[in-house]
């Protein structure tokens, strides 16, 4: 039986982890010998065929040939209108691009383990809605993976940090990655990872710190006689690359030199950590504001937070740790690499899933697994549009609340609004706002009624929500006689036929 892997499919970097026979998790080296793989795809063309490059090589080419490169595709997941067209005029969806990255990760894992890999757990941000979760799962399937589960990143981080064993704890996961900032407050109780609140900025991450540093460097170059550095498009890629490298250096040293050639002249720019921190104060303040909001909205006090978990490569920056410790009023434990925690948690979950499926795992591993319990909860409320009997206005009536355990089944009672009503239109919503304007209609079905009911007759609407995030709707009359049923087909996701076609397309690609 081959091992099940955990995959952190990140906006900027991805990682793969596995649990070995002794119950220890490790991050697998990729084909380039690195633990992290940039989530970047570069489209090479040979004989009219696309041959995508994934990872560090693709990232290195990004500055030179941006038109052939796809980055940050995670932001586009679940958006059926997003496309990337290669030089050969082949069009790719966000799922397909992600599948290319996942294929590379799968191949790398097989290399590292020396055996075939099919089973995997893939992580997603807590705020991902069902469409984006399904898109992620489908990307995995296209890559030839059997996706055991799509797992919340903060839950994965908590598993990696080992906080799941305790009885009842409030955990704050602070995730500052390459292109996004996510903060999630969770209550962990008896294996239930309940999200009390989650928010973030989808456009705030390490990238912005690179930009701030690039600005600082170009100002210093201009002070040394260079002209129009920051607006020179031919220099932007190089400048960004050097800025990121300098930023990483400043995490461990308090000053560094950046060497750059610009318009035939060599520049040596000295940057101190103090200057860098000053230039990025507003970015750190922004994360603090979001963080305070999440904590306040959840009605939790800083003193009630049992653990603060640092996730994302950007939390390595000393000012992030310092600022958080100031808010918390105590020191934070840094026991795991912040850019590996999510993948490690995914590997733990992958092992739990294998065990559940009856696959053989070693005695040590089953002992460890016996102590861990993770229940999935719904990320968003699901309901129907109903007419309020008091106001006559349309409202969103929640049937399955947010954070309900999955799988789940909930029934709500409604009543017909007129006598002899011929049919009932069921509009399935996602979101918990009462105002239909602020929720998404994810499916709709018109069901016929017998047509001879009195006004106010009972209609029972039941939602079944399963682990695969499919929603199944049943409608019964007051005597529990079935009137109709349907599965919600999500318009944002691919249907089975298209999924098959895409799977073939990805399978036939030669990916390096
Ligand atoms: P993702 O957003 O894909 O989850 P990561 O969590 O891997 O990404 O974070 C990537 C970001 O972390 C990049 O912006 C990278 O520059 C930054 N980073 C990684 N190591 C360091 C470091 N030592 N110091 C500062 N930033 C770092
Ligand atoms: Mg991440």
PDB file of N, CA, C and O and ligand atoms in Angstrom, residues 8-15 36-37 39 59 72 74 153 175-182 205-210 243-252 276 311-318 338-340 342, ligand 1:
ATOM      1  N   UNK A   8       0.356  21.107   0.645  1.00  0.00           N
ATOM      2  CA  UNK A   8       0.011  22.520   0.858  1.00  0.00           C
ATOM      3  C   UNK A   8       0.161  23.191  -0.500  1.00  0.00           C
ATOM      4  O   UNK A   8       1.267  23.445  -0.954  1.00  0.00           O
ATOM      5  N   UNK A   9      -0.970  23.419  -1.143  1.00  0.00           N
ATOM      6  CA  UNK A   9      -0.963  24.051  -2.464  1.00  0.00           C
ATOM      7  C   UNK A   9      -1.085  25.559  -2.240  1.00  0.00           C
ATOM      8  O   UNK A   9      -2.174  26.098  -2.142  1.00  0.00           O
ATOM      9  N   UNK A  10       0.056  26.218  -2.135  1.00  0.00           N
ATOM     10  CA  UNK A  10       0.061  27.622  -1.732  1.00  0.00           C
ATOM     11  C   UNK A  10      -0.048  28.596  -2.892  1.00  0.00           C
ATOM     12  O   UNK A  10       0.127  28.229  -4.050  1.00  0.00           O
ATOM     13  N   UNK A  11      -0.341  29.841  -2.553  1.00  0.00           N
ATOM     14  CA  UNK A  11      -0.435  30.886  -3.573  1.00  0.00           C
ATOM     15  C   UNK A  11       0.928  31.122  -4.220  1.00  0.00           C
ATOM     16  O   UNK A  11       1.029  31.285  -5.433  1.00  0.00           O
ATOM     17  N   UNK A  12       1.963  31.123  -3.418  1.00  0.00           N
ATOM     18  CA  UNK A  12       3.305  31.357  -3.968  1.00  0.00           C
ATOM     19  C   UNK A  12       4.216  30.131  -3.855  1.00  0.00           C
ATOM     20  O   UNK A  12       5.034  29.909  -4.734  1.00  0.00           O
ATOM     21  N   UNK A  13       4.081  29.372  -2.778  1.00  0.00           N
ATOM     22  CA  UNK A  13       4.897  28.167  -2.602  1.00  0.00           C
ATOM     23  C   UNK A  13       4.036  26.988  -2.188  1.00  0.00           C
ATOM     24  O   UNK A  13       3.089  27.146  -1.429  1.00  0.00           O
ATOM     25  N   UNK A  14       4.421  25.802  -2.671  1.00  0.00           N
ATOM     26  CA  UNK A  14       3.730  24.584  -2.273  1.00  0.00           C
ATOM     27  C   UNK A  14       4.722  23.630  -1.621  1.00  0.00           C
ATOM     28  O   UNK A  14       5.927  23.735  -1.854  1.00  0.00           O
ATOM     29  N   UNK A  15       4.176  22.720  -0.806  1.00  0.00           N
ATOM     30  CA  UNK A  15       5.042  21.747  -0.142  1.00  0.00           C
ATOM     31  C   UNK A  15       4.301  20.424   0.011  1.00  0.00           C
ATOM     32  O   UNK A  15       3.074  20.391   0.052  1.00  0.00           O
ATOM     33  N   UNK A  36      10.461  23.503  -0.688  1.00  0.00           N
ATOM     34  CA  UNK A  36       9.338  24.316  -1.166  1.00  0.00           C
ATOM     35  C   UNK A  36       9.412  24.426  -2.689  1.00  0.00           C
ATOM     36  O   UNK A  36      10.488  24.597  -3.252  1.00  0.00           O
ATOM     37  N   UNK A  37       8.267  24.344  -3.326  1.00  0.00           N
ATOM     38  CA  UNK A  37       8.195  24.472  -4.780  1.00  0.00           C
ATOM     39  C   UNK A  37       7.399  25.729  -5.110  1.00  0.00           C
ATOM     40  O   UNK A  37       6.226  25.822  -4.720  1.00  0.00           O
ATOM     41  N   UNK A  39       4.802  27.959  -6.662  1.00  0.00           N
ATOM     42  CA  UNK A  39       3.580  27.602  -7.400  1.00  0.00           C
ATOM     43  C   UNK A  39       3.523  28.417  -8.689  1.00  0.00           C
ATOM     44  O   UNK A  39       2.613  29.209  -8.899  1.00  0.00           O
ATOM     45  N   UNK A  59       9.905  30.132 -11.849  1.00  0.00           N
ATOM     46  CA  UNK A  59       9.974  31.384 -11.106  1.00  0.00           C
ATOM     47  C   UNK A  59      11.129  32.248 -11.634  1.00  0.00           C
ATOM     48  O   UNK A  59      10.997  33.464 -11.785  1.00  0.00           O
ATOM     49  N   UNK A  72       0.258  32.897  -8.865  1.00  0.00           N
ATOM     50  CA  UNK A  72      -0.892  33.208  -7.993  1.00  0.00           C
ATOM     51  C   UNK A  72      -2.221  32.633  -8.509  1.00  0.00           C
ATOM     52  O   UNK A  72      -3.270  33.241  -8.335  1.00  0.00           O
ATOM     53  N   UNK A  74      -3.964  30.387  -7.442  1.00  0.00           N
ATOM     54  CA  UNK A  74      -4.873  30.028  -6.348  1.00  0.00           C
ATOM     55  C   UNK A  74      -5.972  31.088  -6.181  1.00  0.00           C
ATOM     56  O   UNK A  74      -7.085  30.778  -5.778  1.00  0.00           O
ATOM     57  N   UNK A 153      -6.454  25.110   5.926  1.00  0.00           N
ATOM     58  CA  UNK A 153      -5.051  25.371   6.264  1.00  0.00           C
ATOM     59  C   UNK A 153      -4.833  25.611   7.764  1.00  0.00           C
ATOM     60  O   UNK A 153      -3.915  25.030   8.349  1.00  0.00           O
ATOM     61  N   UNK A 175      -1.405  33.649   9.466  1.00  0.00           N
ATOM     62  CA  UNK A 175      -0.752  33.132   8.256  1.00  0.00           C
ATOM     63  C   UNK A 175      -0.422  34.269   7.299  1.00  0.00           C
ATOM     64  O   UNK A 175      -1.311  34.812   6.632  1.00  0.00           O
ATOM     65  N   UNK A 176       0.837  34.633   7.258  1.00  0.00           N
ATOM     66  CA  UNK A 176       1.288  35.656   6.308  1.00  0.00           C
ATOM     67  C   UNK A 176       2.201  34.964   5.296  1.00  0.00           C
ATOM     68  O   UNK A 176       3.326  34.598   5.595  1.00  0.00           O
ATOM     69  N   UNK A 177       1.646  34.754   4.109  1.00  0.00           N
ATOM     70  CA  UNK A 177       2.383  34.013   3.075  1.00  0.00           C
ATOM     71  C   UNK A 177       3.024  34.947   2.076  1.00  0.00           C
ATOM     72  O   UNK A 177       3.462  36.044   2.415  1.00  0.00           O
ATOM     73  N   UNK A 178       3.045  34.511   0.824  1.00  0.00           N
ATOM     74  CA  UNK A 178       3.684  35.296  -0.222  1.00  0.00           C
ATOM     75  C   UNK A 178       2.762  36.351  -0.800  1.00  0.00           C
ATOM     76  O   UNK A 178       3.182  37.462  -1.126  1.00  0.00           O
ATOM     77  N   UNK A 179       1.490  36.009  -0.929  1.00  0.00           N
ATOM     78  CA  UNK A 179       0.564  36.942  -1.559  1.00  0.00           C
ATOM     79  C   UNK A 179      -0.714  37.168  -0.792  1.00  0.00           C
ATOM     80  O   UNK A 179      -1.574  37.940  -1.207  1.00  0.00           O
ATOM     81  N   UNK A 180      -0.868  36.486   0.337  1.00  0.00           N
ATOM     82  CA  UNK A 180      -2.113  36.624   1.093  1.00  0.00           C
ATOM     83  C   UNK A 180      -1.845  36.635   2.590  1.00  0.00           C
ATOM     84  O   UNK A 180      -0.846  36.108   3.064  1.00  0.00           O
ATOM     85  N   UNK A 181      -2.780  37.257   3.286  1.00  0.00           N
ATOM     86  CA  UNK A 181      -2.746  37.253   4.738  1.00  0.00           C
ATOM     87  C   UNK A 181      -4.068  36.669   5.227  1.00  0.00           C
ATOM     88  O   UNK A 181      -5.131  37.122   4.824  1.00  0.00           O
ATOM     89  N   UNK A 182      -3.998  35.656   6.067  1.00  0.00           N
ATOM     90  CA  UNK A 182      -5.203  35.035   6.622  1.00  0.00           C
ATOM     91  C   UNK A 182      -5.059  34.911   8.118  1.00  0.00           C
ATOM     92  O   UNK A 182      -4.050  34.428   8.602  1.00  0.00           O
ATOM     93  N   UNK A 205       0.882  40.303   1.345  1.00  0.00           N
ATOM     94  CA  UNK A 205       1.776  39.195   1.652  1.00  0.00           C
ATOM     95  C   UNK A 205       3.215  39.600   1.443  1.00  0.00           C
ATOM     96  O   UNK A 205       3.523  40.789   1.269  1.00  0.00           O
ATOM     97  N   UNK A 206       4.087  38.618   1.436  1.00  0.00           N
ATOM     98  CA  UNK A 206       5.512  38.864   1.271  1.00  0.00           C
ATOM     99  C   UNK A 206       5.821  39.721   0.054  1.00  0.00           C
ATOM    100  O   UNK A 206       6.744  40.541   0.064  1.00  0.00           O
ATOM    101  N   UNK A 207       5.030  39.534  -0.977  1.00  0.00           N
ATOM    102  CA  UNK A 207       5.164  40.292  -2.211  1.00  0.00           C
ATOM    103  C   UNK A 207       5.168  41.804  -1.958  1.00  0.00           C
ATOM    104  O   UNK A 207       5.944  42.546  -2.560  1.00  0.00           O
ATOM    105  N   UNK A 208       4.299  42.244  -1.057  1.00  0.00           N
ATOM    106  CA  UNK A 208       4.213  43.676  -0.764  1.00  0.00           C
ATOM    107  C   UNK A 208       5.449  44.167  -0.015  1.00  0.00           C
ATOM    108  O   UNK A 208       5.849  45.318  -0.162  1.00  0.00           O
ATOM    109  N   UNK A 209       6.032  43.293   0.783  1.00  0.00           N
ATOM    110  CA  UNK A 209       7.265  43.649   1.491  1.00  0.00           C
ATOM    111  C   UNK A 209       8.411  43.741   0.478  1.00  0.00           C
ATOM    112  O   UNK A 209       9.280  44.602   0.589  1.00  0.00           O
ATOM    113  N   UNK A 210       8.378  42.849  -0.533  1.00  0.00           N
ATOM    114  CA  UNK A 210       9.378  42.926  -1.617  1.00  0.00           C
ATOM    115  C   UNK A 210       9.261  44.273  -2.332  1.00  0.00           C
ATOM    116  O   UNK A 210      10.264  44.930  -2.614  1.00  0.00           O
ATOM    117  N   UNK A 243      15.256  42.205  -4.347  1.00  0.00           N
ATOM    118  CA  UNK A 243      14.578  42.713  -3.155  1.00  0.00           C
ATOM    119  C   UNK A 243      14.125  41.561  -2.270  1.00  0.00           C
ATOM    120  O   UNK A 243      14.251  41.622  -1.045  1.00  0.00           O
ATOM    121  N   UNK A 244      13.593  40.508  -2.909  1.00  0.00           N
ATOM    122  CA  UNK A 244      13.141  39.372  -2.104  1.00  0.00           C
ATOM    123  C   UNK A 244      14.332  38.732  -1.384  1.00  0.00           C
ATOM    124  O   UNK A 244      14.252  38.397  -0.199  1.00  0.00           O
ATOM    125  N   UNK A 245      15.431  38.609  -2.110  1.00  0.00           N
ATOM    126  CA  UNK A 245      16.627  38.011  -1.504  1.00  0.00           C
ATOM    127  C   UNK A 245      17.116  38.862  -0.327  1.00  0.00           C
ATOM    128  O   UNK A 245      17.454  38.329   0.740  1.00  0.00           O
ATOM    129  N   UNK A 246      17.105  40.186  -0.522  1.00  0.00           N
ATOM    130  CA  UNK A 246      17.568  41.080   0.544  1.00  0.00           C
ATOM    131  C   UNK A 246      16.628  41.011   1.747  1.00  0.00           C
ATOM    132  O   UNK A 246      17.056  41.011   2.902  1.00  0.00           O
ATOM    133  N   UNK A 247      15.337  40.909   1.462  1.00  0.00           N
ATOM    134  CA  UNK A 247      14.334  40.801   2.536  1.00  0.00           C
ATOM    135  C   UNK A 247      14.615  39.566   3.389  1.00  0.00           C
ATOM    136  O   UNK A 247      14.605  39.633   4.622  1.00  0.00           O
ATOM    137  N   UNK A 248      14.846  38.444   2.728  1.00  0.00           N
ATOM    138  CA  UNK A 248      15.149  37.212   3.468  1.00  0.00           C
ATOM    139  C   UNK A 248      16.415  37.369   4.296  1.00  0.00           C
ATOM    140  O   UNK A 248      16.485  36.901   5.435  1.00  0.00           O
ATOM    141  N   UNK A 249      17.408  38.030   3.710  1.00  0.00           N
ATOM    142  CA  UNK A 249      18.663  38.234   4.437  1.00  0.00           C
ATOM    143  C   UNK A 249      18.403  39.037   5.709  1.00  0.00           C
ATOM    144  O   UNK A 249      18.921  38.720   6.783  1.00  0.00           O
ATOM    145  N   UNK A 250      17.555  40.066   5.581  1.00  0.00           N
ATOM    146  CA  UNK A 250      17.300  40.956   6.727  1.00  0.00           C
ATOM    147  C   UNK A 250      16.511  40.281   7.854  1.00  0.00           C
ATOM    148  O   UNK A 250      16.338  40.838   8.926  1.00  0.00           O
ATOM    149  N   UNK A 251      16.018  39.084   7.591  1.00  0.00           N
ATOM    150  CA  UNK A 251      15.364  38.327   8.651  1.00  0.00           C
ATOM    151  C   UNK A 251      16.399  37.864   9.677  1.00  0.00           C
ATOM    152  O   UNK A 251      16.119  37.790  10.868  1.00  0.00           O
ATOM    153  N   UNK A 252      17.598  37.591   9.193  1.00  0.00           N
ATOM    154  CA  UNK A 252      18.619  37.064  10.110  1.00  0.00           C
ATOM    155  C   UNK A 252      19.763  38.045  10.400  1.00  0.00           C
ATOM    156  O   UNK A 252      20.393  37.952  11.434  1.00  0.00           O
ATOM    157  N   UNK A 276      14.262  48.899   6.467  1.00  0.00           N
ATOM    158  CA  UNK A 276      13.249  48.005   5.896  1.00  0.00           C
ATOM    159  C   UNK A 276      11.979  48.000   6.759  1.00  0.00           C
ATOM    160  O   UNK A 276      10.860  48.095   6.257  1.00  0.00           O
ATOM    161  N   UNK A 311       2.185  30.806  10.707  1.00  0.00           N
ATOM    162  CA  UNK A 311       2.183  30.064   9.452  1.00  0.00           C
ATOM    163  C   UNK A 311       2.557  31.030   8.340  1.00  0.00           C
ATOM    164  O   UNK A 311       2.236  32.216   8.405  1.00  0.00           O
ATOM    165  N   UNK A 312       3.216  30.516   7.302  1.00  0.00           N
ATOM    166  CA  UNK A 312       3.579  31.355   6.164  1.00  0.00           C
ATOM    167  C   UNK A 312       4.994  31.884   6.303  1.00  0.00           C
ATOM    168  O   UNK A 312       5.407  32.311   7.395  1.00  0.00           O
ATOM    169  N   UNK A 313       5.716  31.846   5.197  1.00  0.00           N
ATOM    170  CA  UNK A 313       7.129  32.223   5.204  1.00  0.00           C
ATOM    171  C   UNK A 313       7.380  33.631   5.716  1.00  0.00           C
ATOM    172  O   UNK A 313       8.422  33.903   6.322  1.00  0.00           O
ATOM    173  N   UNK A 314       6.411  34.523   5.516  1.00  0.00           N
ATOM    174  CA  UNK A 314       6.637  35.924   5.901  1.00  0.00           C
ATOM    175  C   UNK A 314       6.611  36.143   7.411  1.00  0.00           C
ATOM    176  O   UNK A 314       7.050  37.189   7.883  1.00  0.00           O
ATOM    177  N   UNK A 315       6.099  35.160   8.161  1.00  0.00           N
ATOM    178  CA  UNK A 315       6.111  35.319   9.622  1.00  0.00           C
ATOM    179  C   UNK A 315       7.515  35.098  10.182  1.00  0.00           C
ATOM    180  O   UNK A 315       7.743  35.248  11.374  1.00  0.00           O
ATOM    181  N   UNK A 316       8.444  34.732   9.296  1.00  0.00           N
ATOM    182  CA  UNK A 316       9.840  34.636   9.747  1.00  0.00           C
ATOM    183  C   UNK A 316      10.414  36.026  10.030  1.00  0.00           C
ATOM    184  O   UNK A 316      11.399  36.151  10.743  1.00  0.00           O
ATOM    185  N   UNK A 317       9.812  37.043   9.450  1.00  0.00           N
ATOM    186  CA  UNK A 317      10.355  38.394   9.637  1.00  0.00           C
ATOM    187  C   UNK A 317      10.230  38.790  11.105  1.00  0.00           C
ATOM    188  O   UNK A 317       9.143  38.694  11.693  1.00  0.00           O
ATOM    189  N   UNK A 318      11.332  39.257  11.702  1.00  0.00           N
ATOM    190  CA  UNK A 318      11.311  39.519  13.152  1.00  0.00           C
ATOM    191  C   UNK A 318      10.239  40.504  13.594  1.00  0.00           C
ATOM    192  O   UNK A 318       9.678  40.359  14.677  1.00  0.00           O
ATOM    193  N   UNK A 338       7.467  27.812   9.726  1.00  0.00           N
ATOM    194  CA  UNK A 338       6.149  28.339   9.366  1.00  0.00           C
ATOM    195  C   UNK A 338       5.724  27.990   7.935  1.00  0.00           C
ATOM    196  O   UNK A 338       4.539  27.883   7.660  1.00  0.00           O
ATOM    197  N   UNK A 339       6.703  27.791   7.047  1.00  0.00           N
ATOM    198  CA  UNK A 339       6.296  27.466   5.674  1.00  0.00           C
ATOM    199  C   UNK A 339       6.125  25.964   5.453  1.00  0.00           C
ATOM    200  O   UNK A 339       5.852  25.518   4.345  1.00  0.00           O
ATOM    201  N   UNK A 340       6.269  25.184   6.521  1.00  0.00           N
ATOM    202  CA  UNK A 340       6.086  23.733   6.377  1.00  0.00           C
ATOM    203  C   UNK A 340       4.901  23.211   7.184  1.00  0.00           C
ATOM    204  O   UNK A 340       4.424  22.103   6.969  1.00  0.00           O
ATOM    205  N   UNK A 342       1.674  23.729   7.351  1.00  0.00           N
ATOM    206  CA  UNK A 342       0.422  23.337   6.696  1.00  0.00           C
ATOM    207  C   UNK A 342       0.572  21.981   5.994  1.00  0.00           C
ATOM    208  O   UNK A 342      -0.294  21.101   6.114  1.00  0.00           O
TER     209      UNK A 342
HETATM  210  P1  LIG B   1       2.178  30.884   0.408  1.00  0.00           P
HETATM  211  O1  LIG B   1       1.636  32.264   0.302  1.00  0.00           O
HETATM  212  O2  LIG B   1       2.236  30.231  -0.908  1.00  0.00           O
HETATM  213  O3  LIG B   1       1.502  30.057   1.443  1.00  0.00           O
HETATM  214  P2  LIG B   1       4.664  30.791   1.975  1.00  0.00           P
HETATM  215  O4  LIG B   1       3.976  30.568   3.240  1.00  0.00           O
HETATM  216  O5  LIG B   1       5.638  29.768   1.554  1.00  0.00           O
HETATM  217  O6  LIG B   1       3.710  31.042   0.770  1.00  0.00           O
HETATM  218  O7  LIG B   1       5.392  32.216   2.074  1.00  0.00           O
HETATM  219  C1  LIG B   1       6.135  32.724   1.036  1.00  0.00           C
HETATM  220  C2  LIG B   1       6.622  34.092   1.403  1.00  0.00           C
HETATM  221  O8  LIG B   1       7.486  33.993   2.536  1.00  0.00           O
HETATM  222  C3  LIG B   1       7.431  34.764   0.301  1.00  0.00           C
HETATM  223  O9  LIG B   1       7.004  36.087   0.139  1.00  0.00           O
HETATM  224  C4  LIG B   1       8.850  34.717   0.834  1.00  0.00           C
HETATM  225  O10 LIG B   1       9.625  35.795   0.372  1.00  0.00           O
HETATM  226  C5  LIG B   1       8.611  34.810   2.318  1.00  0.00           C
HETATM  227  N1  LIG B   1       9.744  34.290   3.085  1.00  0.00           N
HETATM  228  C6  LIG B   1      10.247  33.042   3.082  1.00  0.00           C
HETATM  229  N2  LIG B   1      11.311  32.948   3.877  1.00  0.00           N
HETATM  230  C7  LIG B   1      11.494  34.187   4.415  1.00  0.00           C
HETATM  231  C8  LIG B   1      12.444  34.743   5.318  1.00  0.00           C
HETATM  232  N3  LIG B   1      13.430  34.013   5.814  1.00  0.00           N
HETATM  233  N4  LIG B   1      12.306  36.055   5.638  1.00  0.00           N
HETATM  234  C9  LIG B   1      11.328  36.808   5.120  1.00  0.00           C
HETATM  235  N5  LIG B   1      10.406  36.337   4.268  1.00  0.00           N
HETATM  236  C10 LIG B   1      10.496  35.046   3.913  1.00  0.00           C
END
